[in-house]
PDB file of C-alpha atoms in Angstrom:
ATOM      1  CA  MET A  30      -9.389 -22.216  -7.479  1.00  0.00           C
ATOM      2  CA  LYS A  31      -8.811 -18.563  -6.555  1.00  0.00           C
ATOM      3  CA  ILE A  32      -5.345 -17.413  -5.714  1.00  0.00           C
ATOM      4  CA  THR A  33      -4.219 -13.896  -4.876  1.00  0.00           C
ATOM      5  CA  ILE A  34      -1.006 -12.968  -6.676  1.00  0.00           C
ATOM      6  CA  ASN A  35       0.530  -9.639  -5.632  1.00  0.00           C
ATOM      7  CA  GLY A  36      -2.727  -8.372  -4.301  1.00  0.00           C
ATOM      8  CA  LYS A  37      -4.740  -9.387  -7.326  1.00  0.00           C
ATOM      9  CA  GLU A  38      -7.267 -12.291  -7.126  1.00  0.00           C
ATOM     10  CA  THR A  39      -6.969 -14.625 -10.044  1.00  0.00           C
ATOM     11  CA  ASN A  40      -8.366 -17.954 -11.187  1.00  0.00           C
ATOM     12  CA  SER A  41      -5.463 -20.366 -11.160  1.00  0.00           C
ATOM     13  CA  GLY A  42      -7.044 -23.682 -11.718  1.00  0.00           C
ATOM     14  CA  ALA A  43      -4.399 -24.684 -14.249  1.00  0.00           C
ATOM     15  CA  PHE A  44      -1.528 -24.761 -11.812  1.00  0.00           C
ATOM     16  CA  THR A  45      -1.081 -27.368  -9.157  1.00  0.00           C
ATOM     17  CA  ASN A  46       2.174 -26.333  -7.647  1.00  0.00           C
ATOM     18  CA  LEU A  47       4.049 -23.149  -7.078  1.00  0.00           C
ATOM     19  CA  GLU A  48       6.755 -23.902  -9.682  1.00  0.00           C
ATOM     20  CA  GLU A  49       4.192 -24.060 -12.477  1.00  0.00           C
ATOM     21  CA  LEU A  50       2.598 -20.834 -11.382  1.00  0.00           C
ATOM     22  CA  VAL A  51       5.933 -19.024 -11.220  1.00  0.00           C
ATOM     23  CA  ALA A  52       7.016 -20.351 -14.616  1.00  0.00           C
ATOM     24  CA  ALA A  53       3.796 -19.010 -16.135  1.00  0.00           C
ATOM     25  CA  SER A  54       4.098 -15.675 -14.415  1.00  0.00           C
ATOM     26  CA  VAL A  55       7.685 -14.592 -15.062  1.00  0.00           C
ATOM     27  CA  THR A  56      10.243 -15.094 -17.796  1.00  0.00           C
ATOM     28  CA  LYS A  57      13.229 -15.039 -15.482  1.00  0.00           C
ATOM     29  CA  ILE A  58      13.484 -16.337 -11.957  1.00  0.00           C
ATOM     30  CA  ASP A  59      16.903 -14.815 -11.093  1.00  0.00           C
ATOM     31  CA  GLY A  60      16.538 -12.548  -8.111  1.00  0.00           C
ATOM     32  CA  LEU A  61      12.901 -13.504  -7.692  1.00  0.00           C
ATOM     33  CA  VAL A  62      11.594 -14.324  -4.231  1.00  0.00           C
ATOM     34  CA  VAL A  63       8.258 -15.853  -3.536  1.00  0.00           C
ATOM     35  CA  GLU A  64       6.162 -15.599  -0.407  1.00  0.00           C
ATOM     36  CA  LEU A  65       3.211 -17.883   0.242  1.00  0.00           C
ATOM     37  CA  ASN A  66       0.784 -16.694   2.911  1.00  0.00           C
ATOM     38  CA  GLY A  67       3.436 -14.426   4.373  1.00  0.00           C
ATOM     39  CA  LYS A  68       6.241 -17.092   4.489  1.00  0.00           C
ATOM     40  CA  ILE A  69       9.175 -17.286   2.161  1.00  0.00           C
ATOM     41  CA  VAL A  70       9.177 -20.410   0.006  1.00  0.00           C
ATOM     42  CA  ARG A  71      12.658 -21.378  -1.152  1.00  0.00           C
ATOM     43  CA  LYS A  72      13.224 -22.060  -4.847  1.00  0.00           C
ATOM     44  CA  ASN A  73      13.994 -25.723  -4.258  1.00  0.00           C
ATOM     45  CA  GLN A  74      10.622 -26.163  -2.567  1.00  0.00           C
ATOM     46  CA  TRP A  75       8.465 -24.572  -5.295  1.00  0.00           C
ATOM     47  CA  LYS A  76       7.689 -27.922  -6.994  1.00  0.00           C
ATOM     48  CA  GLU A  77       6.545 -29.548  -3.796  1.00  0.00           C
ATOM     49  CA  GLN A  78       4.498 -26.589  -2.765  1.00  0.00           C
ATOM     50  CA  ILE A  79       0.890 -27.533  -3.691  1.00  0.00           C
ATOM     51  CA  LEU A  80      -1.465 -24.625  -4.199  1.00  0.00           C
ATOM     52  CA  LYS A  81      -4.823 -24.481  -2.524  1.00  0.00           C
ATOM     53  CA  ASP A  82      -7.798 -22.177  -2.762  1.00  0.00           C
ATOM     54  CA  SER A  83      -7.405 -18.663  -1.349  1.00  0.00           C
ATOM     55  CA  ASP A  84      -3.606 -18.843  -1.115  1.00  0.00           C
ATOM     56  CA  LYS A  85      -1.874 -15.485  -1.136  1.00  0.00           C
ATOM     57  CA  ILE A  86       1.280 -15.228  -3.153  1.00  0.00           C
ATOM     58  CA  GLU A  87       3.746 -12.428  -3.367  1.00  0.00           C
ATOM     59  CA  MET A  88       6.353 -12.430  -6.132  1.00  0.00           C
ATOM     60  CA  ILE A  89       9.066  -9.889  -5.469  1.00  0.00           C
ATOM     61  CA  GLN A  90      12.175  -8.824  -7.301  1.00  0.00           C
ATOM     62  CA  PHE A  91      14.965  -6.231  -7.038  1.00  0.00           C
ATOM     63  CA  VAL A  92      14.369  -2.837  -8.588  1.00  0.00           C
ATOM     64  CA  GLY A  93      16.313   0.440  -8.745  1.00  0.00           C
ATOM     65  CA  GLY A  94      16.000   2.382  -5.541  1.00  0.00           C
ATOM     66  CA  GLY A  95      17.746   4.807  -3.278  1.00  0.00           C
TER      67      GLY A  95
ATOM     68  CA  MET B  12      49.619   7.610  13.219  1.00  0.00           C
ATOM     69  CA  GLN B  13      46.287   6.150  12.453  1.00  0.00           C
ATOM     70  CA  THR B  14      43.408   7.851  14.318  1.00  0.00           C
ATOM     71  CA  LYS B  15      39.612   7.553  14.079  1.00  0.00           C
ATOM     72  CA  LYS B  16      39.838  10.532  11.707  1.00  0.00           C
ATOM     73  CA  ASN B  17      42.163   9.103   9.065  1.00  0.00           C
ATOM     74  CA  SER B  18      41.458   5.430   9.339  1.00  0.00           C
ATOM     75  CA  PRO B  19      40.059   3.652   6.295  1.00  0.00           C
ATOM     76  CA  LEU B  20      36.242   3.259   6.112  1.00  0.00           C
ATOM     77  CA  ILE B  21      35.310  -0.273   7.045  1.00  0.00           C
ATOM     78  CA  ILE B  22      31.655  -1.376   7.188  1.00  0.00           C
ATOM     79  CA  GLY B  23      30.516  -4.875   7.862  1.00  0.00           C
ATOM     80  CA  GLY B  24      34.171  -6.092   7.545  1.00  0.00           C
ATOM     81  CA  LYS B  25      34.561  -4.574   4.123  1.00  0.00           C
ATOM     82  CA  GLN B  26      36.932  -1.726   3.354  1.00  0.00           C
ATOM     83  CA  ILE B  27      35.358   1.036   1.302  1.00  0.00           C
ATOM     84  CA  THR B  28      37.659   3.144  -0.843  1.00  0.00           C
ATOM     85  CA  ASN B  29      35.038   5.066  -2.869  1.00  0.00           C
ATOM     86  CA  ARG B  30      33.040   6.990  -0.262  1.00  0.00           C
ATOM     87  CA  PHE B  31      30.371   8.010  -2.643  1.00  0.00           C
ATOM     88  CA  PHE B  32      27.444   5.558  -2.482  1.00  0.00           C
ATOM     89  CA  LEU B  33      24.903   5.544  -5.343  1.00  0.00           C
ATOM     90  CA  GLY B  34      21.224   4.811  -5.339  1.00  0.00           C
ATOM     91  CA  THR B  35      19.937   3.047  -8.475  1.00  0.00           C
ATOM     92  CA  GLY B  36      16.348   4.445  -8.677  1.00  0.00           C
ATOM     93  CA  LYS B  37      15.081   6.747 -11.385  1.00  0.00           C
ATOM     94  CA  PHE B  38      17.743   5.998 -14.029  1.00  0.00           C
ATOM     95  CA  LYS B  39      16.319   6.312 -17.551  1.00  0.00           C
ATOM     96  CA  SER B  40      17.977   3.090 -18.572  1.00  0.00           C
ATOM     97  CA  LYS B  41      19.706   0.278 -16.790  1.00  0.00           C
ATOM     98  CA  SER B  42      22.713   0.460 -19.056  1.00  0.00           C
ATOM     99  CA  GLU B  43      23.163   4.129 -18.137  1.00  0.00           C
ATOM    100  CA  MET B  44      23.077   3.160 -14.537  1.00  0.00           C
ATOM    101  CA  LYS B  45      25.693   0.493 -15.168  1.00  0.00           C
ATOM    102  CA  ASN B  46      28.005   3.013 -16.832  1.00  0.00           C
ATOM    103  CA  ALA B  47      27.572   5.442 -13.988  1.00  0.00           C
ATOM    104  CA  ILE B  48      28.694   2.691 -11.552  1.00  0.00           C
ATOM    105  CA  THR B  49      31.593   1.393 -13.589  1.00  0.00           C
ATOM    106  CA  GLU B  50      33.053   4.634 -14.879  1.00  0.00           C
ATOM    107  CA  SER B  51      33.275   6.073 -11.328  1.00  0.00           C
ATOM    108  CA  ASN B  52      34.263   2.784  -9.631  1.00  0.00           C
ATOM    109  CA  ILE B  53      31.243   3.038  -7.399  1.00  0.00           C
ATOM    110  CA  GLN B  54      31.647   0.418  -4.673  1.00  0.00           C
ATOM    111  CA  VAL B  55      28.374   0.527  -2.779  1.00  0.00           C
ATOM    112  CA  VAL B  56      24.995   0.776  -4.434  1.00  0.00           C
ATOM    113  CA  THR B  57      21.446   0.588  -3.099  1.00  0.00           C
ATOM    114  CA  VAL B  58      18.593  -1.359  -4.586  1.00  0.00           C
ATOM    115  CA  ALA B  59      14.929  -1.780  -3.544  1.00  0.00           C
ATOM    116  CA  MET B  60      12.409  -4.553  -3.696  1.00  0.00           C
ATOM    117  CA  ARG B  61       8.989  -4.468  -5.324  1.00  0.00           C
ATOM    118  CA  ARG B  62       6.304  -6.757  -6.546  1.00  0.00           C
ATOM    119  CA  ILE B  63       6.902  -8.005 -10.107  1.00  0.00           C
ATOM    120  CA  ASP B  64       4.654  -6.768 -12.739  1.00  0.00           C
ATOM    121  CA  ALA B  65       3.447  -9.945 -14.443  1.00  0.00           C
ATOM    122  CA  GLU B  66       2.089  -8.077 -17.515  1.00  0.00           C
ATOM    123  CA  LYS B  67       5.304  -6.275 -18.126  1.00  0.00           C
ATOM    124  CA  HIS B  68       8.559  -8.101 -18.478  1.00  0.00           C
ATOM    125  CA  SER B  69      11.181  -6.289 -16.530  1.00  0.00           C
ATOM    126  CA  GLU B  70      14.870  -7.082 -16.569  1.00  0.00           C
ATOM    127  CA  ASN B  71      16.647  -8.144 -13.462  1.00  0.00           C
ATOM    128  CA  ILE B  72      18.503  -5.044 -12.305  1.00  0.00           C
ATOM    129  CA  LEU B  73      21.184  -7.145 -10.599  1.00  0.00           C
ATOM    130  CA  GLU B  74      22.443  -8.165 -14.044  1.00  0.00           C
ATOM    131  CA  TYR B  75      23.480  -4.598 -14.577  1.00  0.00           C
ATOM    132  CA  ILE B  76      25.392  -4.187 -11.375  1.00  0.00           C
ATOM    133  CA  PRO B  77      28.991  -5.435 -11.518  1.00  0.00           C
ATOM    134  CA  LYS B  78      29.545  -8.506  -9.386  1.00  0.00           C
ATOM    135  CA  ASP B  79      32.177  -6.956  -7.114  1.00  0.00           C
ATOM    136  CA  THR B  80      29.825  -4.107  -6.110  1.00  0.00           C
ATOM    137  CA  ILE B  81      28.466  -4.142  -2.549  1.00  0.00           C
ATOM    138  CA  LEU B  82      24.669  -4.291  -2.719  1.00  0.00           C
ATOM    139  CA  MET B  83      22.639  -2.657  -0.015  1.00  0.00           C
ATOM    140  CA  VAL B  84      18.951  -3.340  -0.042  1.00  0.00           C
ATOM    141  CA  ASN B  85      16.766  -0.423   0.876  1.00  0.00           C
ATOM    142  CA  THR B  86      13.627  -1.300   2.783  1.00  0.00           C
ATOM    143  CA  SER B  87      11.721   1.507   1.066  1.00  0.00           C
ATOM    144  CA  GLY B  88       7.984   0.948   1.078  1.00  0.00           C
ATOM    145  CA  ALA B  89       8.145  -0.210   4.704  1.00  0.00           C
ATOM    146  CA  ARG B  90       5.844   1.788   7.000  1.00  0.00           C
ATOM    147  CA  ASN B  91       6.892   0.120  10.238  1.00  0.00           C
ATOM    148  CA  ALA B  92       9.603  -2.076  11.701  1.00  0.00           C
ATOM    149  CA  ASP B  93       7.816  -5.333  10.891  1.00  0.00           C
ATOM    150  CA  GLU B  94       7.553  -4.424   7.214  1.00  0.00           C
ATOM    151  CA  ALA B  95      11.197  -3.417   7.091  1.00  0.00           C
ATOM    152  CA  ILE B  96      12.254  -6.712   8.694  1.00  0.00           C
ATOM    153  CA  ARG B  97      10.129  -8.651   6.215  1.00  0.00           C
ATOM    154  CA  ILE B  98      11.792  -6.932   3.229  1.00  0.00           C
ATOM    155  CA  ALA B  99      15.227  -7.546   4.650  1.00  0.00           C
ATOM    156  CA  ARG B 100      14.465 -11.273   4.971  1.00  0.00           C
ATOM    157  CA  LEU B 101      13.128 -11.402   1.437  1.00  0.00           C
ATOM    158  CA  ALA B 102      16.213  -9.640   0.145  1.00  0.00           C
ATOM    159  CA  ARG B 103      18.511 -12.156   1.836  1.00  0.00           C
ATOM    160  CA  GLU B 104      16.477 -15.060   0.476  1.00  0.00           C
ATOM    161  CA  ALA B 105      16.437 -13.650  -3.050  1.00  0.00           C
ATOM    162  CA  SER B 106      20.136 -12.882  -3.359  1.00  0.00           C
ATOM    163  CA  GLY B 107      22.116 -13.551  -0.227  1.00  0.00           C
ATOM    164  CA  VAL B 108      22.469  -9.802   0.333  1.00  0.00           C
ATOM    165  CA  ASP B 109      22.853  -8.972   4.010  1.00  0.00           C
ATOM    166  CA  TRP B 110      23.517  -5.223   3.858  1.00  0.00           C
ATOM    167  CA  ILE B 111      20.257  -3.471   4.682  1.00  0.00           C
ATOM    168  CA  LYS B 112      19.537   0.220   4.566  1.00  0.00           C
ATOM    169  CA  ILE B 113      16.530   0.468   6.894  1.00  0.00           C
ATOM    170  CA  GLU B 114      14.151   3.088   5.627  1.00  0.00           C
ATOM    171  CA  VAL B 115      10.871   3.259   7.465  1.00  0.00           C
ATOM    172  CA  ILE B 116       8.543   6.067   6.277  1.00  0.00           C
ATOM    173  CA  ASN B 117       4.947   6.631   6.996  1.00  0.00           C
ATOM    174  CA  ASP B 118       4.648  10.311   6.161  1.00  0.00           C
ATOM    175  CA  SER B 119       3.846  10.679   2.477  1.00  0.00           C
ATOM    176  CA  LYS B 120       4.318  14.470   2.361  1.00  0.00           C
ATOM    177  CA  TYR B 121       7.783  14.923   3.910  1.00  0.00           C
ATOM    178  CA  LEU B 122       8.980  11.296   3.633  1.00  0.00           C
ATOM    179  CA  LEU B 123      10.761  11.653   6.953  1.00  0.00           C
ATOM    180  CA  PRO B 124      12.116   8.458   8.463  1.00  0.00           C
ATOM    181  CA  ASP B 125      10.454   7.109  11.580  1.00  0.00           C
ATOM    182  CA  ASN B 126      13.319   6.828  14.084  1.00  0.00           C
ATOM    183  CA  TYR B 127      11.470   4.734  16.535  1.00  0.00           C
ATOM    184  CA  GLU B 128      10.408   2.048  14.122  1.00  0.00           C
ATOM    185  CA  THR B 129      13.870   2.201  12.576  1.00  0.00           C
ATOM    186  CA  LEU B 130      15.486   1.489  15.930  1.00  0.00           C
ATOM    187  CA  LYS B 131      13.191  -1.532  16.457  1.00  0.00           C
ATOM    188  CA  ALA B 132      13.965  -2.904  12.991  1.00  0.00           C
ATOM    189  CA  THR B 133      17.732  -2.366  13.506  1.00  0.00           C
ATOM    190  CA  GLU B 134      17.755  -4.280  16.746  1.00  0.00           C
ATOM    191  CA  THR B 135      16.004  -7.304  15.230  1.00  0.00           C
ATOM    192  CA  LEU B 136      17.959  -7.411  11.999  1.00  0.00           C
ATOM    193  CA  VAL B 137      21.351  -7.072  13.765  1.00  0.00           C
ATOM    194  CA  SER B 138      20.320 -10.070  15.894  1.00  0.00           C
ATOM    195  CA  GLU B 139      19.626 -12.000  12.649  1.00  0.00           C
ATOM    196  CA  GLY B 140      23.121 -11.273  11.431  1.00  0.00           C
ATOM    197  CA  PHE B 141      22.380  -8.463   8.936  1.00  0.00           C
ATOM    198  CA  THR B 142      24.795  -5.611   8.376  1.00  0.00           C
ATOM    199  CA  VAL B 143      22.336  -2.829   9.199  1.00  0.00           C
ATOM    200  CA  LEU B 144      22.635   0.811   8.077  1.00  0.00           C
ATOM    201  CA  PRO B 145      19.681   2.787   9.277  1.00  0.00           C
ATOM    202  CA  TYR B 146      18.526   5.865   7.453  1.00  0.00           C
ATOM    203  CA  MET B 147      17.503   8.283  10.217  1.00  0.00           C
ATOM    204  CA  HIS B 148      16.654  11.795  11.267  1.00  0.00           C
ATOM    205  CA  PRO B 149      19.856  13.083  12.943  1.00  0.00           C
ATOM    206  CA  ASP B 150      18.863  12.820  16.600  1.00  0.00           C
ATOM    207  CA  LEU B 151      21.711  12.191  18.940  1.00  0.00           C
ATOM    208  CA  TYR B 152      19.876   9.928  21.372  1.00  0.00           C
ATOM    209  CA  VAL B 153      18.508   7.762  18.582  1.00  0.00           C
ATOM    210  CA  ALA B 154      21.904   7.521  16.970  1.00  0.00           C
ATOM    211  CA  ARG B 155      23.391   6.403  20.298  1.00  0.00           C
ATOM    212  CA  GLU B 156      20.715   3.708  20.649  1.00  0.00           C
ATOM    213  CA  LEU B 157      21.239   2.617  17.054  1.00  0.00           C
ATOM    214  CA  GLN B 158      24.961   2.248  17.807  1.00  0.00           C
ATOM    215  CA  LYS B 159      24.281   0.411  20.973  1.00  0.00           C
ATOM    216  CA  VAL B 160      22.073  -2.209  19.323  1.00  0.00           C
ATOM    217  CA  GLY B 161      24.716  -2.892  16.644  1.00  0.00           C
ATOM    218  CA  ALA B 162      24.078  -0.651  13.615  1.00  0.00           C
ATOM    219  CA  ALA B 163      27.058  -0.846  11.289  1.00  0.00           C
ATOM    220  CA  ALA B 164      26.729   2.868  10.424  1.00  0.00           C
ATOM    221  CA  VAL B 165      24.058   5.508  10.762  1.00  0.00           C
ATOM    222  CA  MET B 166      22.705   7.424   7.751  1.00  0.00           C
ATOM    223  CA  PRO B 167      21.321  10.817   8.785  1.00  0.00           C
ATOM    224  CA  LEU B 168      19.414  12.806   6.198  1.00  0.00           C
ATOM    225  CA  GLY B 169      20.946  16.048   4.931  1.00  0.00           C
ATOM    226  CA  SER B 170      17.548  17.349   3.899  1.00  0.00           C
ATOM    227  CA  LEU B 171      14.226  15.989   2.553  1.00  0.00           C
ATOM    228  CA  ILE B 172      14.471  13.082   0.101  1.00  0.00           C
ATOM    229  CA  GLY B 173      14.836  14.292  -3.442  1.00  0.00           C
ATOM    230  CA  SER B 174      14.806  17.981  -2.419  1.00  0.00           C
ATOM    231  CA  SER B 175      18.360  18.854  -3.449  1.00  0.00           C
ATOM    232  CA  ARG B 176      18.532  21.224  -0.553  1.00  0.00           C
ATOM    233  CA  GLY B 177      21.906  19.948   0.764  1.00  0.00           C
ATOM    234  CA  LEU B 178      22.727  20.021   4.440  1.00  0.00           C
ATOM    235  CA  ASP B 179      19.680  21.553   6.068  1.00  0.00           C
ATOM    236  CA  THR B 180      20.572  19.406   9.120  1.00  0.00           C
ATOM    237  CA  ARG B 181      24.253  20.341   9.124  1.00  0.00           C
ATOM    238  CA  LYS B 182      24.561  21.227  12.844  1.00  0.00           C
ATOM    239  CA  PHE B 183      22.908  18.000  13.952  1.00  0.00           C
ATOM    240  CA  ILE B 184      25.078  15.922  11.652  1.00  0.00           C
ATOM    241  CA  GLU B 185      28.138  17.659  13.092  1.00  0.00           C
ATOM    242  CA  ILE B 186      26.976  16.592  16.526  1.00  0.00           C
ATOM    243  CA  LEU B 187      26.631  12.910  15.344  1.00  0.00           C
ATOM    244  CA  ILE B 188      30.088  13.124  13.795  1.00  0.00           C
ATOM    245  CA  ASP B 189      31.439  14.328  17.088  1.00  0.00           C
ATOM    246  CA  GLU B 190      29.617  11.873  19.347  1.00  0.00           C
ATOM    247  CA  ILE B 191      29.001   8.661  17.348  1.00  0.00           C
ATOM    248  CA  ASP B 192      31.725   6.122  16.763  1.00  0.00           C
ATOM    249  CA  VAL B 193      30.182   4.135  13.863  1.00  0.00           C
ATOM    250  CA  PRO B 194      30.486   5.637  10.383  1.00  0.00           C
ATOM    251  CA  ILE B 195      28.210   8.538   9.479  1.00  0.00           C
ATOM    252  CA  ILE B 196      26.845   8.372   5.963  1.00  0.00           C
ATOM    253  CA  VAL B 197      24.912  11.458   4.857  1.00  0.00           C
ATOM    254  CA  ASP B 198      21.910  10.401   2.827  1.00  0.00           C
ATOM    255  CA  ALA B 199      19.070  12.238   1.158  1.00  0.00           C
ATOM    256  CA  GLY B 200      18.687  15.696  -0.148  1.00  0.00           C
ATOM    257  CA  ILE B 201      22.217  15.922  -1.561  1.00  0.00           C
ATOM    258  CA  GLY B 202      21.631  17.589  -4.896  1.00  0.00           C
ATOM    259  CA  LYS B 203      25.029  18.918  -5.990  1.00  0.00           C
ATOM    260  CA  PRO B 204      28.616  17.742  -5.708  1.00  0.00           C
ATOM    261  CA  SER B 205      29.451  20.922  -3.651  1.00  0.00           C
ATOM    262  CA  GLN B 206      26.938  19.721  -1.020  1.00  0.00           C
ATOM    263  CA  ALA B 207      28.438  16.270  -1.022  1.00  0.00           C
ATOM    264  CA  ALA B 208      31.896  17.838  -0.565  1.00  0.00           C
ATOM    265  CA  GLU B 209      30.522  19.965   2.346  1.00  0.00           C
ATOM    266  CA  ALA B 210      29.319  16.849   4.147  1.00  0.00           C
ATOM    267  CA  MET B 211      32.696  15.258   3.753  1.00  0.00           C
ATOM    268  CA  GLU B 212      34.543  18.473   4.807  1.00  0.00           C
ATOM    269  CA  ILE B 213      32.732  18.422   8.142  1.00  0.00           C
ATOM    270  CA  GLY B 214      33.710  14.891   8.706  1.00  0.00           C
ATOM    271  CA  ALA B 215      31.067  12.585   7.405  1.00  0.00           C
ATOM    272  CA  ASP B 216      32.432   9.211   6.432  1.00  0.00           C
ATOM    273  CA  ALA B 217      30.529   8.848   3.143  1.00  0.00           C
ATOM    274  CA  VAL B 218      27.668  10.312   1.157  1.00  0.00           C
ATOM    275  CA  LEU B 219      24.805   8.591  -0.589  1.00  0.00           C
ATOM    276  CA  ALA B 220      22.887  10.201  -3.422  1.00  0.00           C
ATOM    277  CA  ASN B 221      20.471   8.936  -6.036  1.00  0.00           C
ATOM    278  CA  THR B 222      18.115  11.469  -7.638  1.00  0.00           C
ATOM    279  CA  ALA B 223      20.829  13.993  -8.212  1.00  0.00           C
ATOM    280  CA  VAL B 224      22.755  11.544 -10.341  1.00  0.00           C
ATOM    281  CA  ALA B 225      19.943   9.532 -11.929  1.00  0.00           C
ATOM    282  CA  ALA B 226      17.868  12.513 -12.995  1.00  0.00           C
ATOM    283  CA  ALA B 227      20.848  14.517 -14.291  1.00  0.00           C
ATOM    284  CA  GLY B 228      21.040  15.128 -18.021  1.00  0.00           C
ATOM    285  CA  ASP B 229      24.230  13.080 -18.086  1.00  0.00           C
ATOM    286  CA  PRO B 230      24.160  10.644 -15.160  1.00  0.00           C
ATOM    287  CA  VAL B 231      27.511   9.131 -15.937  1.00  0.00           C
ATOM    288  CA  ALA B 232      29.184  12.606 -15.707  1.00  0.00           C
ATOM    289  CA  ALA B 233      27.177  13.391 -12.571  1.00  0.00           C
ATOM    290  CA  ALA B 234      28.269  10.249 -10.864  1.00  0.00           C
ATOM    291  CA  ARG B 235      31.880  11.212 -11.692  1.00  0.00           C
ATOM    292  CA  ALA B 236      31.471  14.712 -10.329  1.00  0.00           C
ATOM    293  CA  PHE B 237      29.975  13.433  -7.114  1.00  0.00           C
ATOM    294  CA  SER B 238      32.720  10.852  -6.655  1.00  0.00           C
ATOM    295  CA  LEU B 239      35.398  13.461  -7.159  1.00  0.00           C
ATOM    296  CA  ALA B 240      33.647  15.918  -4.842  1.00  0.00           C
ATOM    297  CA  VAL B 241      33.336  13.266  -2.067  1.00  0.00           C
ATOM    298  CA  GLU B 242      37.010  12.470  -2.417  1.00  0.00           C
ATOM    299  CA  ALA B 243      37.994  16.137  -2.458  1.00  0.00           C
ATOM    300  CA  GLY B 244      35.827  16.746   0.633  1.00  0.00           C
ATOM    301  CA  ARG B 245      37.469  13.833   2.468  1.00  0.00           C
ATOM    302  CA  ILE B 246      40.933  15.083   1.610  1.00  0.00           C
ATOM    303  CA  ALA B 247      40.019  18.553   2.760  1.00  0.00           C
ATOM    304  CA  TYR B 248      38.738  17.196   6.018  1.00  0.00           C
ATOM    305  CA  LEU B 249      42.003  15.288   6.620  1.00  0.00           C
ATOM    306  CA  ALA B 250      43.917  18.410   5.635  1.00  0.00           C
ATOM    307  CA  GLN B 251      42.339  20.311   8.629  1.00  0.00           C
ATOM    308  CA  LEU B 252      41.393  23.482   6.889  1.00  0.00           C
ATOM    309  CA  ASN B 253      41.307  26.824   8.694  1.00  0.00           C
ATOM    310  CA  GLU B 254      38.093  28.020  10.246  1.00  0.00           C
ATOM    311  CA  ALA B 255      36.161  30.823   8.562  1.00  0.00           C
ATOM    312  CA  ARG B 256      36.906  34.268  10.032  1.00  0.00           C
ATOM    313  CA  GLU B 257      35.237  37.664   9.897  1.00  0.00           C
ATOM    314  CA  SER B 258      38.316  39.695   9.125  1.00  0.00           C
ATOM    315  CA  ALA B 259      40.813  39.512   6.280  1.00  0.00           C
ATOM    316  CA  SER B 260      44.145  37.707   6.538  1.00  0.00           C
ATOM    317  CA  ALA B 261      46.688  38.530   3.890  1.00  0.00           C
ATOM    318  CA  SER B 262      48.089  35.636   1.898  1.00  0.00           C
ATOM    319  CA  SER B 263      51.295  37.441   0.851  1.00  0.00           C
ATOM    320  CA  PRO B 264      53.867  38.942   3.241  1.00  0.00           C
ATOM    321  CA  LEU B 265      52.979  42.421   4.467  1.00  0.00           C
ATOM    322  CA  THR B 266      56.557  43.623   4.355  1.00  0.00           C
ATOM    323  CA  GLY B 267      59.091  44.431   1.624  1.00  0.00           C
ATOM    324  CA  PHE B 268      56.612  46.078  -0.740  1.00  0.00           C
ATOM    325  CA  LEU B 269      58.241  47.164  -4.012  1.00  0.00           C
ATOM    326  CA  PHE B 270      57.113  50.808  -4.043  1.00  0.00           C
ATOM    327  CA  GLU B 271      57.536  51.626  -0.373  1.00  0.00           C
ATOM    328  CA  THR B 272      59.533  54.748   0.463  1.00  0.00           C
ATOM    329  CA  SER B 273      60.688  55.627   3.898  1.00  0.00           C
TER     330      SER B 273
END
């Protein structure tokens, strides 16, 4: 299964739902927001969100900025 | 008597006592940024949103910003209204923050804000309940429209982002100060405390700087200098200083000189 994470296409066969993918991608989920195919997925829905081929995921966080 | 001039600064229902707003980009370390905020009692700070770098663990910047600080999320990276709106929604989802500095830029050389896209984004985000502070080129008509659609303040640029040129747009900011009722926050290009003080002396309600503080040799001291300059400029404005004049005006009495003979 190919999933695009932050613009990079990756093979993500090992993860069935969004929660597993997030857990494997980041060490802290505070202040993290996830978009699936352009729509925000709330943290409490990550587990139910089943991933499918060619999903596009954005993982975004706060950074320093003016 | 309280007038528009001497009334406290209130934005989005919050009273602001420190009129120096600090951007959090470019600091060498997050702990240094935290010290700059706490030692000068900075009340309003901006942050941005970016993709996480999965290969590199990066700390959550919010952990370094005191809880009672007002967070304003900058939509930097947005090239049009839709992208700015998307970033604002992401920010609210991620942290509950609803103060948004709309920054829409699609010119990579001069980094000038796109006033038209900024106006569109402001209108939409106000209707979604955000407290919207648009970063803009100081154009009176656009400022009037921004005010009309519900901007909580307008943030005209003093000069090009990161240029440290100060108030290149001074005359136009003065016009906004004269004509616009919502707070005027001078943003961008403020490189020295004296420039920040100048903006406040002419009647701006607040000043935002980032590079000047973050890239200073001692950012904590720089934040302090800016805070004090902004406060001094505000007091000077309220004190109604005299206008500059071409001729001299003696400070001491011109009579009763000691060595005068008649």
